[in-house]
CSV table of C-alpha atoms in Angstrom, one decimal:
chain,number,residue,atom,x,y,z
A,1,UNK,CA,87.5,80.9,79.7
A,2,UNK,CA,88.6,83.9,77.5
A,3,UNK,CA,91.3,86.0,79.2
A,4,UNK,CA,93.0,89.5,78.3
A,5,UNK,CA,96.7,90.2,79.0
A,6,UNK,CA,98.7,92.9,78.4
A,7,UNK,CA,101.9,92.0,76.7
A,8,UNK,CA,105.4,94.6,76.4
A,9,UNK,CA,108.1,94.5,74.1
A,10,UNK,CA,111.6,95.9,76.4
A,11,UNK,CA,114.0,98.2,73.9
A,12,UNK,CA,115.8,100.3,75.9
A,13,UNK,CA,115.4,103.5,76.1
A,14,UNK,CA,113.4,102.6,73.0
A,15,UNK,CA,111.1,102.1,75.6
A,16,UNK,CA,109.4,105.8,76.1
A,17,UNK,CA,106.7,104.3,73.2
A,18,UNK,CA,105.3,101.8,75.8
A,19,UNK,CA,105.8,104.9,78.7
A,20,UNK,CA,103.4,107.1,76.2
A,21,UNK,CA,100.8,104.0,75.6
A,22,UNK,CA,100.5,102.7,79.0
A,23,UNK,CA,100.3,106.3,80.3
A,24,UNK,CA,97.4,106.5,77.6
A,25,UNK,CA,95.8,104.0,78.9
A,26,UNK,CA,95.7,105.0,83.0
A,27,UNK,CA,94.4,108.2,81.0
A,28,UNK,CA,91.4,105.6,79.3
A,29,UNK,CA,90.7,103.6,82.8
A,30,UNK,CA,92.5,100.7,81.5
A,31,UNK,CA,93.7,98.3,84.1
A,32,UNK,CA,95.3,95.2,83.0
A,33,UNK,CA,95.2,92.3,85.7
A,34,UNK,CA,97.8,90.5,84.8
A,35,UNK,CA,100.9,91.9,83.0
A,36,UNK,CA,103.5,89.8,80.8
A,37,UNK,CA,107.4,92.5,80.5
A,38,UNK,CA,110.2,91.6,78.7
A,39,UNK,CA,113.2,93.8,80.1
A,40,UNK,CA,111.9,97.7,79.8
A,41,UNK,CA,108.6,96.7,79.4
A,42,UNK,CA,108.6,96.0,83.2
A,43,UNK,CA,110.2,98.1,83.6
A,44,UNK,CA,107.4,100.4,82.4
A,45,UNK,CA,105.2,98.0,83.9
A,46,UNK,CA,106.2,99.5,87.7
A,47,UNK,CA,104.6,102.9,87.4
A,48,UNK,CA,101.5,101.2,85.4
A,49,UNK,CA,100.3,99.1,88.2
A,50,UNK,CA,101.3,101.7,91.3
A,51,UNK,CA,98.7,103.8,89.5
A,52,UNK,CA,101.4,106.6,88.6
A,53,UNK,CA,101.1,108.9,85.3
A,54,UNK,CA,104.1,110.6,84.1
A,55,UNK,CA,106.5,109.1,85.8
A,56,UNK,CA,108.8,106.1,83.4
A,57,UNK,CA,108.4,109.6,80.9
A,58,UNK,CA,109.8,112.0,83.5
A,59,UNK,CA,113.2,108.9,84.5
A,60,UNK,CA,114.2,108.3,81.0
A,61,UNK,CA,114.3,112.4,79.7
A,62,UNK,CA,115.5,113.1,83.6
A,63,UNK,CA,117.9,110.5,83.8
A,64,UNK,CA,119.2,109.3,79.8
A,65,UNK,CA,122.3,112.0,80.0
A,66,UNK,CA,123.1,110.5,84.0
A,67,UNK,CA,126.2,108.3,83.5
A,68,UNK,CA,124.8,106.7,86.8
A,69,UNK,CA,121.7,106.0,84.5
A,70,UNK,CA,123.2,105.0,81.0
A,71,UNK,CA,127.5,105.3,80.0
A,72,UNK,CA,128.9,102.7,77.1
A,73,UNK,CA,131.8,103.1,79.2
A,74,UNK,CA,130.2,101.6,82.6
A,75,UNK,CA,130.4,98.0,80.9
A,76,UNK,CA,134.2,98.9,81.7
A,77,UNK,CA,134.2,100.4,85.0
A,78,UNK,CA,130.5,98.7,86.2
A,79,UNK,CA,130.3,96.0,83.6
A,80,UNK,CA,127.0,97.2,82.7
A,81,UNK,CA,126.2,100.1,80.4
A,82,UNK,CA,122.9,100.6,82.6
A,83,UNK,CA,123.7,101.4,85.9
A,84,UNK,CA,121.4,98.3,87.4
A,85,UNK,CA,121.8,100.0,91.4
A,86,UNK,CA,120.5,103.1,90.4
A,87,UNK,CA,117.8,101.9,88.1
A,88,UNK,CA,116.4,99.5,90.6
A,89,UNK,CA,117.4,100.7,94.0
A,90,UNK,CA,118.2,103.8,93.6
A,91,UNK,CA,115.6,106.4,91.9
A,92,UNK,CA,112.8,104.9,92.9
A,93,UNK,CA,113.8,104.5,96.8
A,94,UNK,CA,115.2,107.7,96.5
A,95,UNK,CA,115.2,110.0,93.6
A,96,UNK,CA,111.4,108.6,91.7
A,97,UNK,CA,109.4,107.9,94.0
A,98,UNK,CA,107.3,104.4,94.0
A,99,UNK,CA,104.1,103.7,95.3
A,100,UNK,CA,104.1,100.4,97.0
A,101,UNK,CA,101.7,99.8,98.2
A,102,UNK,CA,99.7,101.4,95.4
A,103,UNK,CA,101.5,99.0,93.4
A,104,UNK,CA,100.6,95.7,96.0
A,105,UNK,CA,96.7,97.0,96.3
A,106,UNK,CA,96.4,97.2,92.4
A,107,UNK,CA,96.9,93.4,93.0
A,108,UNK,CA,98.2,93.5,89.4
A,109,UNK,CA,99.9,89.7,88.8
A,110,UNK,CA,103.2,91.6,87.1
A,111,UNK,CA,105.0,88.2,84.9
A,112,UNK,CA,108.9,89.4,84.3
A,113,UNK,CA,110.6,87.0,81.5
A,114,UNK,CA,114.0,86.6,81.7
A,115,UNK,CA,116.0,84.1,80.1
A,116,UNK,CA,118.2,81.5,82.4
A,117,UNK,CA,121.6,82.0,81.6
A,118,UNK,CA,121.7,77.7,81.9
A,119,UNK,CA,118.6,76.3,80.2
A,120,UNK,CA,118.8,79.0,77.3
A,121,UNK,CA,115.3,79.6,77.4
A,122,UNK,CA,112.0,82.0,78.8
A,123,UNK,CA,112.3,81.8,82.9
A,124,UNK,CA,109.0,83.5,83.3
A,125,UNK,CA,107.9,85.3,87.3
A,126,UNK,CA,105.2,86.4,88.6
A,127,UNK,CA,104.8,89.3,91.1
A,128,UNK,CA,102.5,90.5,93.5
A,129,UNK,CA,105.4,93.2,94.8
A,130,UNK,CA,107.8,95.7,93.8
A,131,UNK,CA,110.0,95.6,95.9
A,132,UNK,CA,109.8,91.6,95.1
A,133,UNK,CA,110.1,91.7,91.3
A,134,UNK,CA,113.3,94.8,91.7
A,135,UNK,CA,116.1,91.5,91.7
A,136,UNK,CA,114.1,89.8,88.2
A,137,UNK,CA,113.9,93.8,86.7
A,138,UNK,CA,117.2,93.2,86.6
A,139,UNK,CA,117.7,89.5,84.6
A,140,UNK,CA,115.0,90.2,82.9
A,141,UNK,CA,117.1,93.9,81.1
A,142,UNK,CA,120.6,92.5,81.6
A,143,UNK,CA,121.7,93.2,78.0
A,144,UNK,CA,123.8,90.6,76.5
A,145,UNK,CA,127.4,91.2,76.1
A,146,UNK,CA,126.6,94.8,77.6
A,147,UNK,CA,125.4,93.8,81.5
A,148,UNK,CA,126.3,91.4,83.9
A,149,UNK,CA,124.4,88.5,84.7
A,150,UNK,CA,121.8,88.6,87.3
A,151,UNK,CA,121.9,86.2,89.7
A,152,UNK,CA,118.8,85.5,91.4
A,153,UNK,CA,117.3,83.1,93.4
A,154,UNK,CA,120.6,80.3,92.8
A,155,UNK,CA,120.2,80.9,88.4
A,156,UNK,CA,121.5,83.3,86.2
A,157,UNK,CA,119.8,85.0,84.7
A,158,UNK,CA,120.1,87.8,81.9
A,159,UNK,CA,118.0,89.8,79.2
A,160,UNK,CA,114.0,88.2,78.5
A,161,UNK,CA,114.8,89.0,74.2
A,162,UNK,CA,117.6,86.9,74.3
A,163,UNK,CA,115.0,84.3,74.6
A,164,UNK,CA,111.6,85.8,74.8
A,165,UNK,CA,111.3,89.1,72.2
A,166,UNK,CA,108.0,89.6,72.4
A,167,UNK,CA,106.0,87.1,75.6
A,168,UNK,CA,103.3,85.9,73.4
A,169,UNK,CA,103.8,82.3,74.0
A,170,UNK,CA,104.3,82.9,77.5
A,171,UNK,CA,101.2,84.5,78.0
A,172,UNK,CA,99.2,81.8,76.1
A,173,UNK,CA,100.9,79.2,78.5
A,174,UNK,CA,99.4,80.9,81.2
A,175,UNK,CA,95.9,81.2,79.8
A,176,UNK,CA,95.9,84.8,77.8
A,177,UNK,CA,93.3,84.3,74.7
A,178,UNK,CA,93.5,87.9,73.8
A,179,UNK,CA,96.3,89.5,74.0
A,180,UNK,CA,96.5,93.6,73.5
A,181,UNK,CA,100.6,93.8,72.9
A,182,UNK,CA,102.4,96.6,72.4
A,183,UNK,CA,105.7,96.9,70.5
A,184,UNK,CA,108.8,99.7,70.1
A,185,UNK,CA,109.4,98.9,66.5
A,186,UNK,CA,107.4,100.7,63.8
A,187,UNK,CA,104.9,97.9,61.0
A,188,UNK,CA,107.6,95.6,58.3
A,189,UNK,CA,110.6,95.3,60.7
A,190,UNK,CA,112.5,92.1,61.1
A,191,UNK,CA,115.6,91.1,63.0
A,192,UNK,CA,118.4,90.0,60.8
A,193,UNK,CA,121.2,87.1,61.9
A,194,UNK,CA,123.1,88.7,64.7
A,195,UNK,CA,127.5,89.7,63.6
A,196,UNK,CA,128.3,88.9,68.0
A,197,UNK,CA,127.3,85.6,67.1
A,198,UNK,CA,131.3,84.3,67.4
A,199,UNK,CA,131.6,87.4,70.4
A,200,UNK,CA,128.5,85.2,71.7
A,201,UNK,CA,130.0,82.1,70.3
A,202,UNK,CA,133.3,83.3,72.8
A,203,UNK,CA,132.0,85.6,75.6
A,204,UNK,CA,129.6,82.1,77.0
A,205,UNK,CA,131.0,80.1,76.2
A,206,UNK,CA,130.4,77.7,79.3
A,207,UNK,CA,126.2,78.6,79.1
A,208,UNK,CA,125.8,76.8,74.8
A,209,UNK,CA,122.1,77.3,75.2
A,210,UNK,CA,122.4,80.9,76.5
A,211,UNK,CA,124.0,80.8,72.3
A,212,UNK,CA,121.8,79.1,70.9
A,213,UNK,CA,119.4,80.9,71.8
A,214,UNK,CA,121.5,84.4,70.6
A,215,UNK,CA,122.7,83.3,68.0
A,216,UNK,CA,119.1,81.8,67.0
A,217,UNK,CA,117.3,85.1,68.5
A,218,UNK,CA,116.4,86.7,65.0
A,219,UNK,CA,114.3,83.6,64.6
A,220,UNK,CA,112.6,83.5,67.3
A,221,UNK,CA,111.5,87.3,66.7
A,222,UNK,CA,110.6,87.6,63.3
A,223,UNK,CA,108.5,84.2,64.3
A,224,UNK,CA,106.8,86.1,67.1
A,225,UNK,CA,106.1,89.1,65.2
A,226,UNK,CA,103.9,86.6,62.8
A,227,UNK,CA,102.5,85.1,65.0
A,228,UNK,CA,100.9,88.3,66.6
A,229,UNK,CA,99.8,89.7,63.5
A,230,UNK,CA,98.0,86.5,63.1
A,231,UNK,CA,95.7,86.4,65.8
A,232,UNK,CA,95.7,90.8,64.9
A,233,UNK,CA,94.3,89.9,61.5
A,234,UNK,CA,91.8,86.5,63.4
A,235,UNK,CA,90.1,89.6,65.7
A,236,UNK,CA,91.8,87.4,68.5
A,237,UNK,CA,94.9,90.4,69.6
A,238,UNK,CA,94.5,93.8,69.7
A,239,UNK,CA,99.3,94.9,68.7
A,240,UNK,CA,100.1,98.9,69.2
A,241,UNK,CA,103.5,100.0,67.8
A,242,UNK,CA,104.4,102.9,66.4
A,243,UNK,CA,103.0,104.8,63.9
A,244,UNK,CA,105.9,107.1,62.8
A,245,UNK,CA,109.9,106.2,62.2
A,246,UNK,CA,111.5,105.6,65.3
A,247,UNK,CA,115.4,107.8,66.0
A,248,UNK,CA,115.7,106.2,69.2
A,249,UNK,CA,118.0,103.9,69.9
A,250,UNK,CA,119.2,101.7,72.9
A,251,UNK,CA,121.3,103.4,74.6
A,252,UNK,CA,118.7,107.1,73.6
A,253,UNK,CA,120.9,110.2,75.2
A,254,UNK,CA,118.5,112.9,73.7
A,255,UNK,CA,115.9,113.7,75.8
A,256,UNK,CA,113.6,115.6,72.9
A,257,UNK,CA,113.2,112.0,70.5
A,258,UNK,CA,112.2,110.7,73.6
A,259,UNK,CA,109.2,112.9,74.7
A,260,UNK,CA,108.6,112.3,71.3
A,261,UNK,CA,108.7,108.6,70.7
A,262,UNK,CA,106.4,108.4,74.2
A,263,UNK,CA,104.1,111.5,72.3
A,264,UNK,CA,103.5,108.4,70.0
A,265,UNK,CA,102.6,106.1,72.5
A,266,UNK,CA,100.4,108.6,73.4
A,267,UNK,CA,98.7,108.8,70.3
A,268,UNK,CA,98.6,104.8,69.2
A,269,UNK,CA,96.9,103.8,72.2
A,270,UNK,CA,95.1,106.8,71.7
A,271,UNK,CA,93.6,105.4,68.1
A,272,UNK,CA,93.5,101.6,69.4
A,273,UNK,CA,91.1,102.1,72.3
A,274,UNK,CA,88.4,101.2,70.5
A,275,UNK,CA,89.5,97.7,68.9
A,276,UNK,CA,90.7,97.3,72.7
A,277,UNK,CA,87.2,97.3,73.8
A,278,UNK,CA,86.2,95.5,70.7
A,279,UNK,CA,88.6,92.7,72.0
A,280,UNK,CA,87.4,92.8,75.8
A,281,UNK,CA,84.2,93.3,75.2
A,282,UNK,CA,82.4,90.0,76.9
A,283,UNK,CA,80.2,87.6,75.6
A,284,UNK,CA,75.8,88.7,75.3
A,285,UNK,CA,77.7,92.4,74.7
A,286,UNK,CA,76.6,94.3,71.8
A,287,UNK,CA,79.0,96.0,70.7
A,288,UNK,CA,78.7,96.0,67.5
A,289,UNK,CA,74.6,97.6,68.5
A,290,UNK,CA,76.8,100.6,70.2
A,291,UNK,CA,78.3,104.5,69.0
A,292,UNK,CA,80.2,104.6,72.3
A,293,UNK,CA,82.1,101.9,73.3
A,294,UNK,CA,84.0,104.3,76.3
A,295,UNK,CA,81.0,103.6,79.3
A,296,UNK,CA,81.4,100.0,78.5
A,297,UNK,CA,81.3,98.2,82.4
A,298,UNK,CA,83.8,96.4,84.2
A,299,UNK,CA,80.6,93.3,83.4
A,300,UNK,CA,80.6,93.9,79.6
A,301,UNK,CA,84.3,93.1,79.1
A,302,UNK,CA,85.8,89.6,79.7
A,303,UNK,CA,87.8,88.1,82.8
A,304,UNK,CA,91.2,90.5,82.6
A,305,UNK,CA,90.6,93.9,82.2
A,306,UNK,CA,88.3,96.5,84.5
A,307,UNK,CA,87.9,100.5,84.4
A,308,UNK,CA,86.8,101.0,87.6
A,309,UNK,CA,89.4,101.4,91.0
A,310,UNK,CA,88.9,101.6,94.5
A,311,UNK,CA,91.6,103.1,95.1
A,312,UNK,CA,93.2,105.7,93.1
A,313,UNK,CA,96.2,107.3,92.0
A,314,UNK,CA,99.6,106.8,92.9
A,315,UNK,CA,101.5,109.6,95.1
A,316,UNK,CA,103.0,111.7,93.5
A,317,UNK,CA,107.3,110.1,91.9
A,318,UNK,CA,108.8,113.5,93.5
A,319,UNK,CA,107.8,115.8,97.2
A,320,UNK,CA,107.7,118.8,96.0
A,321,UNK,CA,108.3,121.0,93.0
A,322,UNK,CA,111.1,122.4,95.3
A,323,UNK,CA,112.7,119.2,94.6
A,324,UNK,CA,111.9,118.4,91.7
A,325,UNK,CA,113.9,122.0,90.5
A,326,UNK,CA,116.9,120.6,92.5
A,327,UNK,CA,116.9,117.2,89.9
A,328,UNK,CA,117.4,119.5,87.7
A,329,UNK,CA,119.6,121.9,88.7
A,330,UNK,CA,121.4,118.2,89.7
A,331,UNK,CA,121.0,117.2,86.0
A,332,UNK,CA,123.2,120.0,84.8
A,333,UNK,CA,126.1,119.4,87.3
A,334,UNK,CA,127.0,115.2,85.9
């Protein structure tokens, strides 16, 4: 049986692009039931699943200059460039609220892709509850050399991109036949052999399988891109990726650049809506004869995508305008 799935690449602060794509999907009432996320891709998926439009880009812009969120010197003071406890606990629970109840009500399956340090292979964890996913999201976002390994359920995990930057194989292995793939690099981008190979070999000498995966990462990534593009050429996938040059790095601090990348993601997703609906149309649905695909009903779509929900949007991620103003004043003071 054909099955739709949403695949989200990571990329650190380049996740602003993905946040724009996902907000467009919310505006267009496109609700994917199975999502495969790597690193920042999985983190962005959480606000989409909780139906809290705008939450992701708000966090990126609000805290991009906050050292509790991201600080290159953090690797020396706390073992990680990103403040993991701040990002995954304090922000969702105290600062920019995550609607845990709405997340559960969506019944969306989020598959979080990390890398198992012992095997060097992808570790894929399916969650239906945001609280259960946080530890795995920390593992999936733990960038080698820039973060510590994360211990979860007896395993040591690092960033999923170490073994599978684009979770295509993990999705295909779990029944996805028609993926919608969101990338954070423009067309034509390819990785090259890393200059950190020797450092990786020394730092992770107790984990030879992880070293192998990291040193072969450029090959794995480039092969994944080729496989994604082949599926798209066959009419079995839709790829959404930046149509404009990407000026945002993994640890970007400029809110204006983040906003521009977000808008690029939103616009690219908007332009891809018709292609997505054609990809996801069920057998027997005469999409060729339809001039306007925006009114396709759930019955006219393949399993894995729906347009109608009984529940409304998630709760506001800020409780009041006064609280939002307090956040802005605090940011200027740090």
